[in-house]
Amino acid sequence: KVWISSYNQKESFENVLLGMDAIVVGGGNTLNMIAIWKAQGIDVVLKKALEKGIVLAGGSAGSLCWFNNGTTDSRPKELTVVEGLGFLPFSHSPHYHSEEYRRPLYHKNIESGIFKAGYAMDDYSGVIFKNGKPFKVVSTEVKYNSYFVSMKDGKLVEEKLVAEIIN
């Protein structure tokens, strides 16, 4: 846990986090989360964790944080762009199927060059990366999918990725 009182914290974030086998980040406000991580130096520790081979995972804000950038509801009124930690050199859109405005905005940001090509994921679906490259796509049901969205020959292409169904 990194949301603690400093008075009760007996070890550094580095000692705690680098002693883990996996670090799972939950959902929430991506913008605020990354700002706090940077203020506390946790972003640097997470990079060390990645280099050490510790599994980094999460959903929603906890998946968006690992990518270059993506769309977030971290600000009032509308979805906006948020910069991630850049551990994965792609853009990202979580909750791809659940809100009708996420997909068109993600497409628009890729078409306009605001985002590089990237991975869009429905809830209950995900992509496992190994050494910065997609390794396996998983989903809890066939109706939840992950996609690679890119520009090819001046046109937006949304490629549905074949997933292994896991329970």
Short mmCIF file of N, CA and C in Angstrom, two decimals, residues 16-114:
data_model
loop_
_atom_site.label_atom_id
_atom_site.label_comp_id
_atom_site.label_asym_id
_atom_site.label_seq_id
_atom_site.Cartn_x
_atom_site.Cartn_y
_atom_site.Cartn_z
N VAL A 16 9.78 -1.69 0.14
CA VAL A 16 8.51 -2.42 0.14
C VAL A 16 8.19 -2.93 -1.26
N LEU A 17 8.19 -2.05 -2.25
CA LEU A 17 7.77 -2.43 -3.60
C LEU A 17 8.74 -3.38 -4.28
N LEU A 18 10.03 -3.20 -4.07
CA LEU A 18 11.00 -4.09 -4.72
C LEU A 18 11.07 -5.45 -4.05
N GLY A 19 10.38 -5.62 -2.93
CA GLY A 19 10.29 -6.92 -2.27
C GLY A 19 9.08 -7.73 -2.72
N MET A 20 8.30 -7.21 -3.63
CA MET A 20 7.09 -7.88 -4.10
C MET A 20 7.37 -8.78 -5.31
N ASP A 21 6.53 -9.79 -5.48
CA ASP A 21 6.57 -10.60 -6.70
C ASP A 21 5.74 -9.94 -7.79
N ALA A 22 4.68 -9.24 -7.37
CA ALA A 22 3.80 -8.55 -8.30
C ALA A 22 3.26 -7.29 -7.63
N ILE A 23 3.03 -6.28 -8.46
CA ILE A 23 2.42 -5.03 -8.00
C ILE A 23 1.16 -4.84 -8.82
N VAL A 24 0.01 -4.84 -8.14
CA VAL A 24 -1.27 -4.69 -8.82
C VAL A 24 -1.85 -3.34 -8.44
N VAL A 25 -2.17 -2.54 -9.45
CA VAL A 25 -2.69 -1.20 -9.24
C VAL A 25 -4.18 -1.21 -9.57
N GLY A 26 -4.98 -0.71 -8.67
CA GLY A 26 -6.42 -0.66 -8.88
C GLY A 26 -6.84 0.52 -9.72
N GLY A 27 -8.13 0.66 -9.87
CA GLY A 27 -8.69 1.77 -10.63
C GLY A 27 -8.75 3.02 -9.78
N GLY A 28 -9.15 4.10 -10.41
CA GLY A 28 -9.26 5.37 -9.70
C GLY A 28 -8.91 6.52 -10.62
N ASN A 29 -8.37 7.56 -10.06
CA ASN A 29 -8.04 8.76 -10.81
C ASN A 29 -6.59 8.66 -11.28
N THR A 30 -6.40 8.37 -12.56
CA THR A 30 -5.06 8.16 -13.12
C THR A 30 -4.19 9.40 -12.95
N LEU A 31 -4.74 10.54 -13.25
CA LEU A 31 -3.99 11.79 -13.18
C LEU A 31 -3.45 12.03 -11.77
N ASN A 32 -4.30 11.92 -10.77
CA ASN A 32 -3.88 12.14 -9.39
C ASN A 32 -2.90 11.07 -8.93
N MET A 33 -3.16 9.83 -9.31
CA MET A 33 -2.31 8.72 -8.91
C MET A 33 -0.87 8.94 -9.40
N ILE A 34 -0.72 9.26 -10.67
CA ILE A 34 0.63 9.45 -11.23
C ILE A 34 1.30 10.68 -10.63
N ALA A 35 0.54 11.73 -10.38
CA ALA A 35 1.12 12.93 -9.75
C ALA A 35 1.66 12.60 -8.37
N ILE A 36 0.92 11.83 -7.60
CA ILE A 36 1.39 11.44 -6.26
C ILE A 36 2.59 10.52 -6.37
N TRP A 37 2.56 9.57 -7.30
CA TRP A 37 3.71 8.69 -7.47
C TRP A 37 4.96 9.51 -7.78
N LYS A 38 4.84 10.48 -8.67
CA LYS A 38 6.00 11.30 -9.03
C LYS A 38 6.48 12.12 -7.84
N ALA A 39 5.55 12.68 -7.07
CA ALA A 39 5.92 13.47 -5.90
C ALA A 39 6.64 12.61 -4.85
N GLN A 40 6.28 11.34 -4.76
CA GLN A 40 6.87 10.43 -3.77
C GLN A 40 8.06 9.63 -4.31
N GLY A 41 8.34 9.74 -5.62
CA GLY A 41 9.41 8.96 -6.22
C GLY A 41 9.01 7.53 -6.52
N ILE A 42 7.73 7.23 -6.41
CA ILE A 42 7.25 5.87 -6.65
C ILE A 42 7.37 5.51 -8.13
N ASP A 43 7.24 6.49 -9.03
CA ASP A 43 7.40 6.22 -10.46
C ASP A 43 8.77 5.63 -10.76
N VAL A 44 9.80 6.15 -10.10
CA VAL A 44 11.17 5.66 -10.29
C VAL A 44 11.29 4.24 -9.73
N VAL A 45 10.67 4.00 -8.58
CA VAL A 45 10.71 2.67 -7.97
C VAL A 45 9.98 1.66 -8.86
N LEU A 46 8.85 2.06 -9.44
CA LEU A 46 8.12 1.15 -10.33
C LEU A 46 8.95 0.79 -11.56
N LYS A 47 9.71 1.72 -12.07
CA LYS A 47 10.61 1.43 -13.20
C LYS A 47 11.66 0.41 -12.77
N LYS A 48 12.20 0.57 -11.57
CA LYS A 48 13.15 -0.42 -11.04
C LYS A 48 12.49 -1.78 -10.87
N ALA A 49 11.24 -1.79 -10.43
CA ALA A 49 10.50 -3.05 -10.28
C ALA A 49 10.36 -3.74 -11.63
N LEU A 50 10.02 -2.99 -12.66
CA LEU A 50 9.91 -3.54 -14.01
C LEU A 50 11.25 -4.13 -14.45
N GLU A 51 12.31 -3.39 -14.25
CA GLU A 51 13.65 -3.86 -14.65
C GLU A 51 14.08 -5.08 -13.86
N LYS A 52 13.58 -5.21 -12.65
CA LYS A 52 13.91 -6.37 -11.79
C LYS A 52 13.08 -7.60 -12.18
N GLY A 53 12.04 -7.42 -13.01
CA GLY A 53 11.20 -8.54 -13.42
C GLY A 53 9.97 -8.74 -12.56
N ILE A 54 9.66 -7.78 -11.72
CA ILE A 54 8.44 -7.86 -10.91
C ILE A 54 7.24 -7.64 -11.83
N VAL A 55 6.22 -8.44 -11.69
CA VAL A 55 5.02 -8.32 -12.51
C VAL A 55 4.28 -7.04 -12.14
N LEU A 56 3.96 -6.22 -13.14
CA LEU A 56 3.17 -5.01 -12.96
C LEU A 56 1.82 -5.23 -13.63
N ALA A 57 0.75 -4.99 -12.90
CA ALA A 57 -0.58 -5.30 -13.44
C ALA A 57 -1.60 -4.30 -12.92
N GLY A 58 -2.80 -4.38 -13.48
CA GLY A 58 -3.89 -3.56 -12.98
C GLY A 58 -4.99 -3.41 -14.00
N GLY A 59 -6.07 -2.81 -13.55
CA GLY A 59 -7.20 -2.54 -14.41
C GLY A 59 -7.60 -1.09 -14.32
N SER A 60 -8.19 -0.58 -15.38
CA SER A 60 -8.65 0.80 -15.45
C SER A 60 -7.44 1.72 -15.30
N ALA A 61 -7.43 2.60 -14.31
CA ALA A 61 -6.26 3.46 -14.09
C ALA A 61 -5.01 2.62 -13.88
N GLY A 62 -5.19 1.43 -13.31
CA GLY A 62 -4.09 0.53 -13.04
C GLY A 62 -3.54 -0.16 -14.27
N SER A 63 -4.21 -0.03 -15.40
CA SER A 63 -3.62 -0.49 -16.66
C SER A 63 -3.13 0.72 -17.46
N LEU A 64 -3.89 1.78 -17.45
CA LEU A 64 -3.52 2.98 -18.21
C LEU A 64 -2.17 3.54 -17.77
N CYS A 65 -1.85 3.43 -16.50
CA CYS A 65 -0.61 4.02 -15.98
C CYS A 65 0.64 3.46 -16.63
N TRP A 66 0.63 2.24 -17.12
CA TRP A 66 1.84 1.61 -17.66
C TRP A 66 2.15 2.06 -19.09
N PHE A 67 1.16 2.63 -19.79
CA PHE A 67 1.30 3.01 -21.20
C PHE A 67 1.82 4.44 -21.36
N ASN A 68 2.14 4.82 -22.61
CA ASN A 68 2.56 6.20 -22.89
C ASN A 68 1.49 7.20 -22.51
N ASN A 69 0.28 6.95 -22.98
CA ASN A 69 -0.83 7.86 -22.72
C ASN A 69 -2.14 7.17 -23.06
N GLY A 70 -3.23 7.87 -22.78
CA GLY A 70 -4.55 7.33 -23.08
C GLY A 70 -5.62 8.31 -22.66
N THR A 71 -6.85 7.85 -22.70
CA THR A 71 -7.98 8.69 -22.32
C THR A 71 -8.37 8.38 -20.89
N THR A 72 -8.74 9.44 -20.16
CA THR A 72 -9.07 9.30 -18.75
C THR A 72 -10.29 10.14 -18.40
N ASP A 73 -10.98 9.69 -17.38
CA ASP A 73 -12.07 10.49 -16.81
C ASP A 73 -11.61 11.14 -15.51
N SER A 74 -10.31 11.39 -15.40
CA SER A 74 -9.72 11.96 -14.19
C SER A 74 -10.03 13.44 -13.99
N ARG A 75 -10.48 14.10 -15.04
CA ARG A 75 -10.83 15.52 -14.95
C ARG A 75 -12.35 15.66 -15.08
N PRO A 76 -12.91 16.75 -14.55
CA PRO A 76 -14.36 16.94 -14.64
C PRO A 76 -14.86 17.10 -16.07
N LYS A 77 -16.08 16.74 -16.31
CA LYS A 77 -16.88 17.01 -17.51
C LYS A 77 -16.68 16.08 -18.69
N GLU A 78 -15.43 15.74 -19.03
CA GLU A 78 -15.22 14.96 -20.25
C GLU A 78 -13.95 14.14 -20.17
N LEU A 79 -13.84 13.18 -21.07
CA LEU A 79 -12.61 12.42 -21.17
C LEU A 79 -11.51 13.31 -21.73
N THR A 80 -10.32 13.16 -21.19
CA THR A 80 -9.18 13.94 -21.66
C THR A 80 -7.96 13.03 -21.77
N VAL A 81 -6.90 13.57 -22.28
CA VAL A 81 -5.64 12.83 -22.43
C VAL A 81 -4.88 12.86 -21.12
N VAL A 82 -4.30 11.73 -20.77
CA VAL A 82 -3.42 11.64 -19.61
C VAL A 82 -2.14 10.93 -20.04
N GLU A 83 -1.02 11.41 -19.51
CA GLU A 83 0.27 10.78 -19.78
C GLU A 83 0.48 9.68 -18.74
N GLY A 84 0.90 8.51 -19.23
CA GLY A 84 1.23 7.41 -18.34
C GLY A 84 2.71 7.40 -18.02
N LEU A 85 3.17 6.30 -17.47
CA LEU A 85 4.60 6.16 -17.13
C LEU A 85 5.46 5.79 -18.33
N GLY A 86 4.83 5.33 -19.42
CA GLY A 86 5.57 5.03 -20.64
C GLY A 86 6.35 3.73 -20.61
N PHE A 87 6.01 2.82 -19.71
CA PHE A 87 6.69 1.53 -19.68
C PHE A 87 6.33 0.69 -20.90
N LEU A 88 5.13 0.90 -21.43
CA LEU A 88 4.71 0.24 -22.66
C LEU A 88 4.57 1.33 -23.72
N PRO A 89 5.26 1.20 -24.86
CA PRO A 89 5.33 2.29 -25.85
C PRO A 89 4.11 2.38 -26.77
N PHE A 90 2.95 2.35 -26.17
CA PHE A 90 1.70 2.40 -26.91
C PHE A 90 0.73 3.32 -26.18
N SER A 91 -0.36 3.65 -26.85
CA SER A 91 -1.47 4.32 -26.16
C SER A 91 -2.41 3.25 -25.62
N HIS A 92 -3.39 3.69 -24.81
CA HIS A 92 -4.29 2.72 -24.20
C HIS A 92 -5.66 3.33 -23.93
N SER A 93 -6.68 2.51 -24.10
CA SER A 93 -8.04 2.89 -23.73
C SER A 93 -8.66 1.76 -22.93
N PRO A 94 -8.82 1.95 -21.61
CA PRO A 94 -9.58 0.96 -20.83
C PRO A 94 -11.08 1.22 -21.01
N HIS A 95 -11.90 0.31 -20.53
CA HIS A 95 -13.38 0.44 -20.58
C HIS A 95 -13.87 0.68 -22.00
N TYR A 96 -13.26 0.04 -22.96
CA TYR A 96 -13.50 0.34 -24.38
C TYR A 96 -14.94 0.11 -24.79
N HIS A 97 -15.58 -0.91 -24.25
CA HIS A 97 -16.95 -1.23 -24.67
C HIS A 97 -18.02 -0.59 -23.79
N SER A 98 -17.64 -0.14 -22.61
CA SER A 98 -18.65 0.19 -21.61
C SER A 98 -19.20 1.61 -21.70
N GLU A 99 -18.55 2.47 -22.41
CA GLU A 99 -19.03 3.84 -22.54
C GLU A 99 -18.94 4.23 -24.01
N GLU A 100 -20.06 4.60 -24.60
CA GLU A 100 -20.13 4.81 -26.05
C GLU A 100 -19.19 5.89 -26.57
N TYR A 101 -18.71 6.77 -25.72
CA TYR A 101 -17.85 7.85 -26.21
C TYR A 101 -16.37 7.52 -26.14
N ARG A 102 -15.97 6.46 -25.46
CA ARG A 102 -14.54 6.14 -25.38
C ARG A 102 -13.98 5.68 -26.72
N ARG A 103 -14.68 4.80 -27.39
CA ARG A 103 -14.17 4.26 -28.66
C ARG A 103 -13.97 5.38 -29.70
N PRO A 104 -14.99 6.23 -29.97
CA PRO A 104 -14.76 7.27 -30.98
C PRO A 104 -13.67 8.27 -30.60
N LEU A 105 -13.54 8.60 -29.33
CA LEU A 105 -12.50 9.53 -28.90
C LEU A 105 -11.12 8.89 -29.06
N TYR A 106 -11.01 7.62 -28.72
CA TYR A 106 -9.73 6.93 -28.89
C TYR A 106 -9.35 6.91 -30.37
N HIS A 107 -10.31 6.60 -31.23
CA HIS A 107 -10.06 6.60 -32.68
C HIS A 107 -9.61 7.98 -33.14
N LYS A 108 -10.31 9.02 -32.70
CA LYS A 108 -9.98 10.39 -33.10
C LYS A 108 -8.56 10.76 -32.67
N ASN A 109 -8.17 10.38 -31.46
CA ASN A 109 -6.83 10.71 -30.97
C ASN A 109 -5.73 9.96 -31.72
N ILE A 110 -6.02 8.77 -32.19
CA ILE A 110 -5.04 8.03 -33.01
C ILE A 110 -4.99 8.64 -34.41
N GLU A 111 -6.16 8.92 -34.98
CA GLU A 111 -6.21 9.51 -36.33
C GLU A 111 -5.51 10.86 -36.39
N SER A 112 -5.62 11.66 -35.35
CA SER A 112 -5.03 13.00 -35.34
C SER A 112 -3.56 12.98 -34.93
N GLY A 113 -3.04 11.83 -34.51
CA GLY A 113 -1.64 11.73 -34.12
C GLY A 113 -1.37 12.10 -32.67
N ILE A 114 -2.41 12.40 -31.89
CA ILE A 114 -2.22 12.67 -30.46
C ILE A 114 -1.70 11.41 -29.78
#
